[in-house]
Amino acid sequence: MADSGGARQPVRVAMTLDIKRDKLEQYYELHQNVWPEVKAALHSVGVRNLSLWVWGTRMFYYCEYVGEEPFDDAMARYAEMPRVKDWEAQMHQFQERLPGSDGDVWWQPMRNITHQD
Protein backbone atom coordinates (compact mmCIF):
# COMPACT_ATOMS: atom_id res chain seq x y z
CA MET A 1 0.00 0.00 0.00
CA ALA A 2 1.36 3.44 -0.94
CA ASP A 3 1.94 5.97 1.81
CA SER A 4 -0.22 9.05 1.30
CA GLY A 5 2.20 11.13 3.35
CA GLY A 6 -0.49 11.84 5.90
CA ALA A 7 -2.53 13.90 3.46
CA ARG A 8 -6.22 13.56 4.19
CA GLN A 9 -8.82 13.77 1.45
CA PRO A 10 -11.15 16.68 2.13
CA VAL A 11 -14.79 15.95 2.86
CA ARG A 12 -17.06 18.03 0.63
CA VAL A 13 -19.84 19.71 2.59
CA ALA A 14 -22.90 21.34 1.04
CA MET A 15 -25.73 23.06 2.88
CA THR A 16 -28.57 25.41 2.04
CA LEU A 17 -30.97 27.88 3.62
CA ASP A 18 -33.00 30.92 2.60
CA ILE A 19 -32.22 34.59 3.10
CA LYS A 20 -35.02 37.06 3.80
CA ARG A 21 -35.76 38.82 0.53
CA ASP A 22 -35.58 42.31 2.05
CA LYS A 23 -32.20 41.51 3.66
CA LEU A 24 -30.28 40.13 0.67
CA GLU A 25 -28.14 43.19 -0.04
CA GLN A 26 -27.15 43.63 3.61
CA TYR A 27 -26.24 39.94 3.81
CA TYR A 28 -24.06 40.23 0.70
CA GLU A 29 -22.34 43.36 2.04
CA LEU A 30 -21.53 41.76 5.39
CA HIS A 31 -19.97 38.79 3.63
CA GLN A 32 -17.65 41.07 1.70
CA ASN A 33 -15.97 41.80 5.04
CA VAL A 34 -16.26 38.67 7.17
CA TRP A 35 -14.70 39.32 10.56
CA PRO A 36 -11.09 38.07 10.74
CA GLU A 37 -11.89 36.13 13.95
CA VAL A 38 -14.62 34.20 12.12
CA LYS A 39 -12.35 33.37 9.20
CA ALA A 40 -9.62 32.24 11.60
CA ALA A 41 -12.10 30.15 13.60
CA LEU A 42 -13.34 28.35 10.49
CA HIS A 43 -9.79 27.67 9.36
CA SER A 44 -8.79 26.42 12.82
CA VAL A 45 -11.48 23.72 12.79
CA GLY A 46 -10.52 22.50 9.32
CA VAL A 47 -12.80 24.38 6.93
CA ARG A 48 -11.17 25.13 3.57
CA ASN A 49 -12.32 26.38 0.18
CA LEU A 50 -15.50 27.94 1.58
CA SER A 51 -17.94 29.41 -0.94
CA LEU A 52 -21.43 30.85 -0.69
CA TRP A 53 -23.66 30.92 -3.76
CA VAL A 54 -27.13 32.39 -4.17
CA TRP A 55 -30.10 31.95 -6.46
CA GLY A 56 -33.00 34.23 -5.61
CA THR A 57 -33.24 33.92 -1.85
CA ARG A 58 -31.77 30.39 -1.69
CA MET A 59 -28.21 30.31 -0.34
CA PHE A 60 -25.84 27.43 -1.10
CA TYR A 61 -22.82 26.79 1.14
CA TYR A 62 -19.89 24.68 0.00
CA CYS A 63 -16.67 23.88 1.81
CA GLU A 64 -14.04 21.22 2.06
CA TYR A 65 -13.44 19.87 5.53
CA VAL A 66 -9.99 18.54 6.46
CA GLY A 67 -10.36 18.19 10.23
CA GLU A 68 -9.89 14.98 12.19
CA GLU A 69 -13.12 15.07 14.21
CA PRO A 70 -16.61 14.68 12.69
CA PHE A 71 -17.72 17.86 10.88
CA ASP A 72 -20.67 18.43 13.26
CA ASP A 73 -18.30 18.31 16.24
CA ALA A 74 -15.97 20.79 14.55
CA MET A 75 -18.89 23.15 13.91
CA ALA A 76 -20.00 22.88 17.54
CA ARG A 77 -16.47 23.81 18.60
CA TYR A 78 -16.42 26.68 16.07
CA ALA A 79 -19.73 28.00 17.45
CA GLU A 80 -18.13 28.48 20.89
CA MET A 81 -15.14 30.50 19.67
CA PRO A 82 -14.69 34.22 20.41
CA ARG A 83 -16.74 36.52 18.18
CA VAL A 84 -18.35 33.61 16.33
CA LYS A 85 -21.49 33.74 18.48
CA ASP A 86 -21.85 37.45 17.70
CA TRP A 87 -21.35 36.87 13.97
CA GLU A 88 -23.80 33.96 13.86
CA ALA A 89 -26.42 35.89 15.85
CA GLN A 90 -26.12 38.74 13.36
CA MET A 91 -26.41 36.35 10.39
CA HIS A 92 -29.54 34.71 11.84
CA GLN A 93 -31.33 38.06 11.46
CA PHE A 94 -31.05 37.56 7.70
CA GLN A 95 -31.56 33.81 7.46
CA GLU A 96 -34.69 31.68 7.27
CA ARG A 97 -34.84 27.99 7.98
CA LEU A 98 -36.07 25.89 5.10
CA PRO A 99 -39.53 24.36 5.35
CA GLY A 100 -39.19 20.97 7.03
CA SER A 101 -35.95 21.81 8.85
CA ASP A 102 -35.63 20.26 12.28
CA GLY A 103 -35.40 22.38 15.44
CA ASP A 104 -32.15 24.32 15.56
CA VAL A 105 -31.06 23.44 12.02
CA TRP A 106 -30.39 26.64 10.10
CA TRP A 107 -28.12 25.35 7.35
CA GLN A 108 -29.80 22.24 5.95
CA PRO A 109 -27.22 19.59 4.98
CA MET A 110 -27.41 18.40 1.39
CA ARG A 111 -26.66 14.91 0.10
CA ASN A 112 -24.08 14.52 -2.62
CA ILE A 113 -25.41 12.41 -5.47
CA THR A 114 -22.45 12.61 -7.84
CA HIS A 115 -18.96 14.06 -8.14
CA GLN A 116 -16.57 14.39 -11.05
CA ASP A 117 -12.98 15.66 -10.87
mmCIF file of C-alpha atoms in Angstrom:
data_model
loop_
_atom_site.group_PDB
_atom_site.id
_atom_site.type_symbol
_atom_site.label_atom_id
_atom_site.label_comp_id
_atom_site.label_asym_id
_atom_site.label_seq_id
_atom_site.Cartn_x
_atom_site.Cartn_y
_atom_site.Cartn_z
ATOM 1 C CA MET A 1 0.000 0.000 0.000
ATOM 2 C CA ALA A 2 1.357 3.435 -0.940
ATOM 3 C CA ASP A 3 1.941 5.971 1.809
ATOM 4 C CA SER A 4 -0.218 9.054 1.297
ATOM 5 C CA GLY A 5 2.197 11.127 3.346
ATOM 6 C CA GLY A 6 -0.486 11.841 5.902
ATOM 7 C CA ALA A 7 -2.535 13.899 3.461
ATOM 8 C CA ARG A 8 -6.218 13.561 4.194
ATOM 9 C CA GLN A 9 -8.822 13.767 1.450
ATOM 10 C CA PRO A 10 -11.154 16.684 2.129
ATOM 11 C CA VAL A 11 -14.786 15.946 2.856
ATOM 12 C CA ARG A 12 -17.060 18.027 0.629
ATOM 13 C CA VAL A 13 -19.836 19.708 2.594
ATOM 14 C CA ALA A 14 -22.900 21.344 1.040
ATOM 15 C CA MET A 15 -25.730 23.063 2.883
ATOM 16 C CA THR A 16 -28.572 25.410 2.039
ATOM 17 C CA LEU A 17 -30.968 27.884 3.615
ATOM 18 C CA ASP A 18 -33.004 30.920 2.601
ATOM 19 C CA ILE A 19 -32.221 34.593 3.095
ATOM 20 C CA LYS A 20 -35.018 37.057 3.803
ATOM 21 C CA ARG A 21 -35.762 38.818 0.531
ATOM 22 C CA ASP A 22 -35.582 42.309 2.054
ATOM 23 C CA LYS A 23 -32.200 41.513 3.665
ATOM 24 C CA LEU A 24 -30.276 40.129 0.669
ATOM 25 C CA GLU A 25 -28.136 43.193 -0.039
ATOM 26 C CA GLN A 26 -27.155 43.630 3.611
ATOM 27 C CA TYR A 27 -26.238 39.937 3.813
ATOM 28 C CA TYR A 28 -24.059 40.233 0.699
ATOM 29 C CA GLU A 29 -22.344 43.359 2.044
ATOM 30 C CA LEU A 30 -21.529 41.758 5.395
ATOM 31 C CA HIS A 31 -19.975 38.789 3.629
ATOM 32 C CA GLN A 32 -17.646 41.068 1.697
ATOM 33 C CA ASN A 33 -15.967 41.797 5.041
ATOM 34 C CA VAL A 34 -16.260 38.671 7.166
ATOM 35 C CA TRP A 35 -14.701 39.321 10.557
ATOM 36 C CA PRO A 36 -11.095 38.069 10.745
ATOM 37 C CA GLU A 37 -11.887 36.133 13.946
ATOM 38 C CA VAL A 38 -14.624 34.204 12.124
ATOM 39 C CA LYS A 39 -12.349 33.373 9.199
ATOM 40 C CA ALA A 40 -9.625 32.243 11.604
ATOM 41 C CA ALA A 41 -12.098 30.149 13.602
ATOM 42 C CA LEU A 42 -13.338 28.354 10.488
ATOM 43 C CA HIS A 43 -9.791 27.674 9.356
ATOM 44 C CA SER A 44 -8.789 26.421 12.820
ATOM 45 C CA VAL A 45 -11.484 23.724 12.791
ATOM 46 C CA GLY A 46 -10.518 22.496 9.323
ATOM 47 C CA VAL A 47 -12.804 24.377 6.931
ATOM 48 C CA ARG A 48 -11.173 25.128 3.572
ATOM 49 C CA ASN A 49 -12.318 26.380 0.179
ATOM 50 C CA LEU A 50 -15.504 27.940 1.584
ATOM 51 C CA SER A 51 -17.938 29.413 -0.938
ATOM 52 C CA LEU A 52 -21.430 30.849 -0.687
ATOM 53 C CA TRP A 53 -23.663 30.925 -3.758
ATOM 54 C CA VAL A 54 -27.130 32.391 -4.168
ATOM 55 C CA TRP A 55 -30.101 31.953 -6.459
ATOM 56 C CA GLY A 56 -32.997 34.231 -5.612
ATOM 57 C CA THR A 57 -33.236 33.917 -1.849
ATOM 58 C CA ARG A 58 -31.770 30.391 -1.691
ATOM 59 C CA MET A 59 -28.214 30.308 -0.339
ATOM 60 C CA PHE A 60 -25.845 27.426 -1.103
ATOM 61 C CA TYR A 61 -22.817 26.792 1.139
ATOM 62 C CA TYR A 62 -19.892 24.677 -0.003
ATOM 63 C CA CYS A 63 -16.671 23.881 1.815
ATOM 64 C CA GLU A 64 -14.042 21.224 2.058
ATOM 65 C CA TYR A 65 -13.436 19.867 5.533
ATOM 66 C CA VAL A 66 -9.992 18.535 6.463
ATOM 67 C CA GLY A 67 -10.364 18.187 10.233
ATOM 68 C CA GLU A 68 -9.886 14.983 12.194
ATOM 69 C CA GLU A 69 -13.122 15.069 14.209
ATOM 70 C CA PRO A 70 -16.612 14.683 12.692
ATOM 71 C CA PHE A 71 -17.724 17.856 10.882
ATOM 72 C CA ASP A 72 -20.665 18.430 13.256
ATOM 73 C CA ASP A 73 -18.296 18.311 16.237
ATOM 74 C CA ALA A 74 -15.965 20.792 14.550
ATOM 75 C CA MET A 75 -18.888 23.148 13.905
ATOM 76 C CA ALA A 76 -20.000 22.877 17.545
ATOM 77 C CA ARG A 77 -16.467 23.814 18.604
ATOM 78 C CA TYR A 78 -16.419 26.680 16.065
ATOM 79 C CA ALA A 79 -19.726 28.005 17.451
ATOM 80 C CA GLU A 80 -18.134 28.484 20.891
ATOM 81 C CA MET A 81 -15.140 30.501 19.669
ATOM 82 C CA PRO A 82 -14.685 34.217 20.410
ATOM 83 C CA ARG A 83 -16.741 36.522 18.181
ATOM 84 C CA VAL A 84 -18.349 33.608 16.325
ATOM 85 C CA LYS A 85 -21.493 33.735 18.482
ATOM 86 C CA ASP A 86 -21.853 37.453 17.698
ATOM 87 C CA TRP A 87 -21.348 36.866 13.967
ATOM 88 C CA GLU A 88 -23.800 33.960 13.860
ATOM 89 C CA ALA A 89 -26.424 35.886 15.845
ATOM 90 C CA GLN A 90 -26.115 38.736 13.363
ATOM 91 C CA MET A 91 -26.412 36.348 10.390
ATOM 92 C CA HIS A 92 -29.545 34.713 11.839
ATOM 93 C CA GLN A 93 -31.328 38.055 11.463
ATOM 94 C CA PHE A 94 -31.052 37.559 7.700
ATOM 95 C CA GLN A 95 -31.556 33.814 7.458
ATOM 96 C CA GLU A 96 -34.687 31.684 7.270
ATOM 97 C CA ARG A 97 -34.845 27.988 7.976
ATOM 98 C CA LEU A 98 -36.072 25.885 5.100
ATOM 99 C CA PRO A 99 -39.531 24.361 5.354
ATOM 100 C CA GLY A 100 -39.194 20.967 7.031
ATOM 101 C CA SER A 101 -35.946 21.807 8.846
ATOM 102 C CA ASP A 102 -35.629 20.259 12.279
ATOM 103 C CA GLY A 103 -35.401 22.380 15.439
ATOM 104 C CA ASP A 104 -32.151 24.317 15.563
ATOM 105 C CA VAL A 105 -31.062 23.442 12.021
ATOM 106 C CA TRP A 106 -30.388 26.644 10.101
ATOM 107 C CA TRP A 107 -28.121 25.350 7.350
ATOM 108 C CA GLN A 108 -29.801 22.238 5.947
ATOM 109 C CA PRO A 109 -27.222 19.591 4.977
ATOM 110 C CA MET A 110 -27.410 18.396 1.388
ATOM 111 C CA ARG A 111 -26.663 14.913 0.100
ATOM 112 C CA ASN A 112 -24.075 14.519 -2.622
ATOM 113 C CA ILE A 113 -25.406 12.414 -5.471
ATOM 114 C CA THR A 114 -22.449 12.609 -7.842
ATOM 115 C CA HIS A 115 -18.959 14.055 -8.143
ATOM 116 C CA GLN A 116 -16.573 14.392 -11.053
ATOM 117 C CA ASP A 117 -12.984 15.663 -10.867
#
